[in-house]
Coordinates of C-alpha atoms in Angstrom, one line a residue:
M460 CA -3.8 17.5 -2.5
T461 CA -5.6 20.8 -2.0
V462 CA -3.8 24.1 -1.7
T463 CA -4.4 23.9 2.0
A464 CA -2.9 20.4 2.2
V465 CA 0.2 21.6 0.3
R466 CA 0.5 24.5 2.7
L467 CA 0.3 22.2 5.7
M468 CA 2.9 19.9 4.3
R469 CA 5.2 22.8 3.7
E470 CA 4.9 23.8 7.3
R471 CA 5.5 20.2 8.5
L472 CA 8.6 19.8 6.3
G473 CA 10.3 23.1 7.3
R474 CA 13.5 24.1 5.5
V475 CA 15.8 21.1 5.3
G476 CA 15.7 17.3 5.3
A477 CA 18.3 14.6 5.2
G478 CA 18.9 11.6 2.9
L479 CA 20.0 8.2 3.9
M480 CA 21.1 6.3 0.9
T481 CA 23.5 3.8 2.4
P482 CA 23.2 0.2 1.1
I483 CA 22.0 -2.8 3.1
A484 CA 22.4 -2.4 6.9
P485 CA 20.6 -4.0 9.9
A486 CA 17.3 -2.4 10.9
D487 CA 18.6 -1.3 14.3
E488 CA 21.2 0.8 12.5
W489 CA 18.6 2.5 10.5
R490 CA 16.5 3.1 13.6
R491 CA 19.4 4.7 15.5
A492 CA 20.3 6.9 12.5
A493 CA 16.7 8.0 12.0
R494 CA 16.3 9.0 15.6
R495 CA 19.6 11.0 15.6
I496 CA 18.5 12.9 12.5
E497 CA 15.1 13.7 14.0
D498 CA 16.7 14.8 17.2
A499 CA 19.0 17.1 15.2
G500 CA 16.0 19.0 14.0
Y501 CA 15.6 18.0 10.3
G502 CA 12.1 18.1 8.9
S503 CA 12.3 15.1 6.7
L504 CA 14.3 11.8 6.1
W505 CA 14.5 10.2 2.7
T506 CA 15.6 6.8 1.4
N507 CA 15.7 5.2 -2.0
E508 CA 15.6 1.7 -3.6
A509 CA 16.9 -0.3 -6.4
I510 CA 14.9 -3.2 -8.0
G511 CA 15.4 -5.8 -5.4
G512 CA 17.3 -5.4 -2.1
R513 CA 16.0 -2.7 0.2
E514 CA 12.3 -2.3 -0.6
V515 CA 11.4 1.3 -0.1
F516 CA 8.0 1.0 1.7
T517 CA 9.3 -1.6 4.1
Q518 CA 12.3 0.7 4.8
L519 CA 10.0 3.7 5.3
S520 CA 7.9 1.7 7.8
V521 CA 11.1 1.0 9.8
L522 CA 12.0 4.7 9.8
L523 CA 8.5 5.9 10.6
G524 CA 8.2 3.4 13.5
A525 CA 11.5 4.5 15.0
T526 CA 10.6 8.2 15.0
E527 CA 7.9 10.5 16.3
R528 CA 7.4 13.6 14.1
I529 CA 9.8 13.6 11.1
V530 CA 8.3 13.2 7.6
A531 CA 9.7 10.1 5.8
G532 CA 9.9 10.1 2.1
S533 CA 10.8 7.9 -0.9
G534 CA 13.5 9.4 -2.9
V535 CA 12.4 7.6 -5.0
A536 CA 10.1 4.7 -5.2
N537 CA 11.0 3.0 -8.4
L538 CA 7.9 2.5 -10.6
W539 CA 9.6 -0.4 -12.3
A540 CA 9.6 -2.3 -9.0
R541 CA 5.9 -2.7 -8.5
H542 CA 2.4 -2.4 -10.1
P543 CA 0.8 1.0 -9.8
A544 CA -2.0 -0.4 -7.6
A545 CA 0.7 -1.8 -5.2
M546 CA 2.3 1.7 -5.1
Q547 CA -0.9 3.4 -4.3
G548 CA -1.9 0.8 -1.7
A549 CA 1.5 0.7 0.1
A550 CA 1.6 4.5 0.3
S551 CA -2.0 4.7 1.6
V552 CA -1.4 2.2 4.3
L553 CA 1.7 4.0 5.6
A554 CA 0.0 7.4 5.4
D555 CA -2.9 6.0 7.3
A556 CA -0.7 4.6 10.0
H557 CA 1.4 7.7 10.3
P558 CA -0.8 10.7 9.5
G559 CA 0.9 13.7 7.9
R560 CA 4.3 12.0 7.9
L561 CA 4.7 10.4 4.5
A562 CA 5.9 12.0 1.2
L563 CA 5.8 9.7 -1.9
G564 CA 8.4 10.4 -4.5
V565 CA 8.0 8.3 -7.7
G566 CA 10.7 7.9 -10.4
V567 CA 11.4 6.1 -13.6
S568 CA 15.0 5.2 -12.8
M569 CA 17.5 4.8 -15.7
P570 CA 17.8 2.4 -18.7
A571 CA 20.9 0.5 -17.4
F572 CA 19.2 -0.3 -14.0
V573 CA 15.9 -1.3 -15.6
E574 CA 17.5 -3.6 -18.1
Q575 CA 19.6 -5.2 -15.4
S576 CA 16.3 -6.2 -13.8
G577 CA 15.2 -8.1 -16.9
Q578 CA 12.7 -5.5 -18.0
Q579 CA 12.6 -3.5 -21.2
W580 CA 13.1 0.3 -21.0
T581 CA 10.4 2.4 -22.6
S582 CA 9.7 6.1 -23.0
P583 CA 10.0 7.5 -19.5
L584 CA 7.4 10.2 -20.1
A585 CA 4.7 7.8 -21.4
R586 CA 5.6 5.2 -18.7
M587 CA 5.2 7.8 -15.9
R588 CA 1.9 9.2 -17.3
D589 CA 0.4 5.7 -17.6
Y590 CA 1.7 4.8 -14.1
L591 CA 0.2 7.8 -12.5
N592 CA -3.1 7.0 -14.2
G593 CA -2.8 3.5 -12.8
M594 CA -2.3 4.8 -9.3
D595 CA -5.3 7.0 -9.7
A596 CA -7.4 4.1 -10.8
A597 CA -6.4 2.2 -7.7
V598 CA -7.4 4.9 -5.2
A599 CA -10.9 3.5 -4.5
A600 CA -9.5 0.1 -3.4
A601 CA -6.8 1.6 -1.0
P602 CA -7.2 2.9 2.5
V603 CA -8.1 6.5 2.8
P604 CA -5.6 8.3 5.1
E605 CA -6.8 10.9 7.5
V606 CA -4.1 13.3 6.1
P607 CA -3.4 13.1 2.3
F608 CA 0.1 12.3 1.3
P609 CA 1.9 14.2 -1.4
R610 CA 2.7 12.4 -4.6
L611 CA 5.8 13.9 -6.2
V612 CA 7.5 13.0 -9.5
A613 CA 11.3 12.8 -9.9
A614 CA 11.4 15.3 -12.7
L615 CA 14.4 16.9 -14.3
G616 CA 13.2 17.9 -17.8
P617 CA 10.4 20.3 -18.7
K618 CA 8.0 17.5 -20.0
M619 CA 8.3 15.4 -16.9
Q620 CA 7.9 18.6 -14.8
G621 CA 4.7 19.2 -16.7
L622 CA 3.4 15.8 -15.6
A623 CA 4.5 16.7 -12.0
R624 CA 2.4 19.8 -12.3
D625 CA -0.7 18.3 -14.0
Q626 CA -0.9 14.8 -12.5
A627 CA 0.9 15.0 -9.2
D628 CA 1.5 17.3 -6.2
G629 CA 4.9 18.5 -7.3
A630 CA 8.4 17.7 -8.3
L631 CA 11.4 16.1 -6.8
P632 CA 14.5 17.0 -8.8
A633 CA 18.0 16.1 -7.7
A634 CA 21.7 17.1 -8.2
M635 CA 20.9 20.2 -10.2
P636 CA 22.2 23.8 -10.1
V637 CA 20.3 26.6 -8.5
E638 CA 19.1 27.9 -12.0
H639 CA 17.4 24.6 -12.5
T640 CA 15.4 25.1 -9.3
R641 CA 14.3 28.5 -10.4
A642 CA 13.2 27.2 -13.8
T643 CA 11.3 24.3 -12.1
R644 CA 9.4 26.6 -9.9
E645 CA 8.3 28.7 -12.8
R646 CA 7.0 25.6 -14.6
L647 CA 5.2 24.2 -11.5
G648 CA 3.6 27.5 -10.5
P649 CA 3.1 28.5 -6.8
D650 CA 0.7 25.9 -5.7
K651 CA 2.8 22.7 -6.2
L652 CA 5.5 21.3 -3.9
L653 CA 9.1 21.6 -5.0
I654 CA 11.5 19.5 -3.0
V655 CA 15.1 19.7 -4.2
F656 CA 17.8 17.1 -3.4
I657 CA 21.3 18.5 -3.3
S658 CA 24.5 16.5 -3.0
V659 CA 26.6 17.8 -0.1
I660 CA 30.4 17.3 0.5
L661 CA 31.6 18.7 3.8
E662 CA 35.2 19.5 2.6
A663 CA 36.7 23.0 2.4
D664 CA 39.6 22.0 0.2
A665 CA 38.5 22.6 -3.4
A666 CA 40.7 19.9 -5.0
K667 CA 39.6 17.2 -2.5
A668 CA 35.9 18.2 -2.7
R669 CA 35.8 18.1 -6.5
A670 CA 37.7 14.8 -6.5
A671 CA 35.0 13.4 -4.2
A672 CA 32.2 14.8 -6.3
R673 CA 33.6 13.1 -9.4
Q674 CA 33.4 9.7 -7.7
V675 CA 29.6 10.1 -7.7
P676 CA 28.6 8.6 -11.1
L677 CA 25.8 11.0 -12.0
L678 CA 27.3 11.9 -15.3
S679 CA 28.9 8.6 -16.3
I680 CA 25.9 6.2 -16.0
P681 CA 24.7 5.3 -19.5
G682 CA 21.6 7.2 -20.4
S683 CA 22.0 9.6 -17.5
P684 CA 19.1 12.0 -17.2
Y685 CA 21.4 14.4 -15.4
V686 CA 23.6 14.9 -18.5
R687 CA 20.5 15.6 -20.5
A688 CA 19.2 18.1 -18.0
L689 CA 22.5 19.9 -17.8
R690 CA 22.6 20.1 -21.6
E691 CA 19.2 21.7 -21.6
L692 CA 20.6 24.3 -19.1
G693 CA 23.3 25.2 -21.6
Y694 CA 26.3 23.3 -20.4
P695 CA 28.5 22.2 -23.3
E696 CA 29.5 18.6 -24.0
E697 CA 33.1 19.1 -23.0
A698 CA 32.0 20.4 -19.6
L699 CA 30.0 17.2 -19.0
A700 CA 32.9 14.7 -19.8
D701 CA 35.1 12.9 -17.3
G702 CA 33.0 13.6 -14.3
G703 CA 32.3 17.2 -15.1
S704 CA 34.3 20.4 -15.3
D705 CA 35.0 22.4 -12.2
E706 CA 32.1 24.7 -13.2
V707 CA 29.7 21.7 -13.4
V708 CA 30.9 20.2 -10.2
D709 CA 30.6 23.5 -8.4
A710 CA 27.1 24.0 -9.7
C711 CA 25.8 20.5 -8.9
F712 CA 27.5 19.8 -5.6
A713 CA 27.3 21.9 -2.4
W714 CA 30.8 21.6 -1.0
G715 CA 32.8 23.5 1.6
D716 CA 32.4 24.2 5.3
E717 CA 29.1 24.2 7.1
A718 CA 28.5 27.9 6.3
A719 CA 29.1 27.4 2.6
I720 CA 26.7 24.5 2.5
G721 CA 24.2 26.5 4.4
K722 CA 24.4 29.3 1.8
R723 CA 23.8 26.8 -1.1
V724 CA 20.8 25.5 0.7
Q725 CA 19.5 29.0 1.1
A726 CA 20.1 29.8 -2.6
H727 CA 17.8 26.9 -3.6
L728 CA 15.1 28.1 -1.1
D729 CA 15.4 31.6 -2.5
A730 CA 15.1 30.2 -6.0
G731 CA 11.7 28.6 -5.2
A732 CA 12.3 25.3 -3.4
D733 CA 9.9 24.6 -0.6
H734 CA 12.3 22.2 1.0
V735 CA 15.9 21.1 0.4
V736 CA 17.1 17.6 1.1
A737 CA 20.8 17.3 1.9
M738 CA 22.5 14.2 0.5
A739 CA 25.8 13.7 2.3
P740 CA 27.7 10.5 1.2
A741 CA 29.2 8.4 4.0
P742 CA 30.4 4.9 4.4
D743 CA 27.8 3.8 6.9
L744 CA 24.7 5.0 8.7
A745 CA 26.4 6.1 11.9
S746 CA 28.8 8.2 9.8
S747 CA 25.9 9.7 7.9
A748 CA 24.2 10.7 11.2
D749 CA 27.5 12.2 12.4
L750 CA 27.6 14.4 9.3
Y751 CA 24.0 15.5 9.6
E752 CA 24.5 16.4 13.3
R753 CA 27.5 18.5 12.4
L754 CA 25.6 20.3 9.6
A755 CA 22.4 20.8 11.6
P756 CA 23.3 24.2 13.2
A757 CA 24.0 25.7 9.7
L758 CA 21.0 24.0 8.0
V759 CA 18.0 23.7 10.3

């Protein structure tokens, strides 16, 4: 994307987006939740995928078809799930059908998930570099959207962020403290997109909020890149054990009432994020939409 295209995408995204990561549900439930989030004023709506199950581009087509203005993004499209030419082609078709409304986040997943799919984990940096080159090689065979879509790399560490700067349109880090956002912006420079995902827990009681945060397996998954990124920020090993110390939980999760969560979002924006995506866990899509509607006055 050109500097102008990045600026236009920043304007379209606005301050805050919402993430819907709920497992399998009927398409009509996704449509209803997407419309409620759009009506609440959020600038973007993101979904993810495993290898198998909900396929991210099919899911994005449902969300884009159900809404009118909101940007829909992959957070992330798993590069182990498809050939790079298929990634480029699918994103190009959606961007052509819904001009200015697609954001493509690409990620390398984690060793445990890749190996469960029957594939062999390899160097994530080399894999991402080769994959982005493969996407570039497929551009000529894909549709040419009227409005270019941003290609973002799910990047936590400095080397992957270097790829996001040099071979993509920006970075898409998740579940990191504010100081990580500040360092990421410094590495990317001013002309790349920085979209930050933050985990949100709408609970003012500290003990309950921290207990809920520790149920999220960010730090316990074998080979977790989140553990490695927090080590690089200076957090000691003992702080990263057993779901994380109070300090780690408080740094990585935005918990509290609506005003407290709004302050954390603003802290990431002040640290250099272009756009912050709130990730509020909920048991189903309707409950997710309820949470985002409740948070909207403080966030958007």
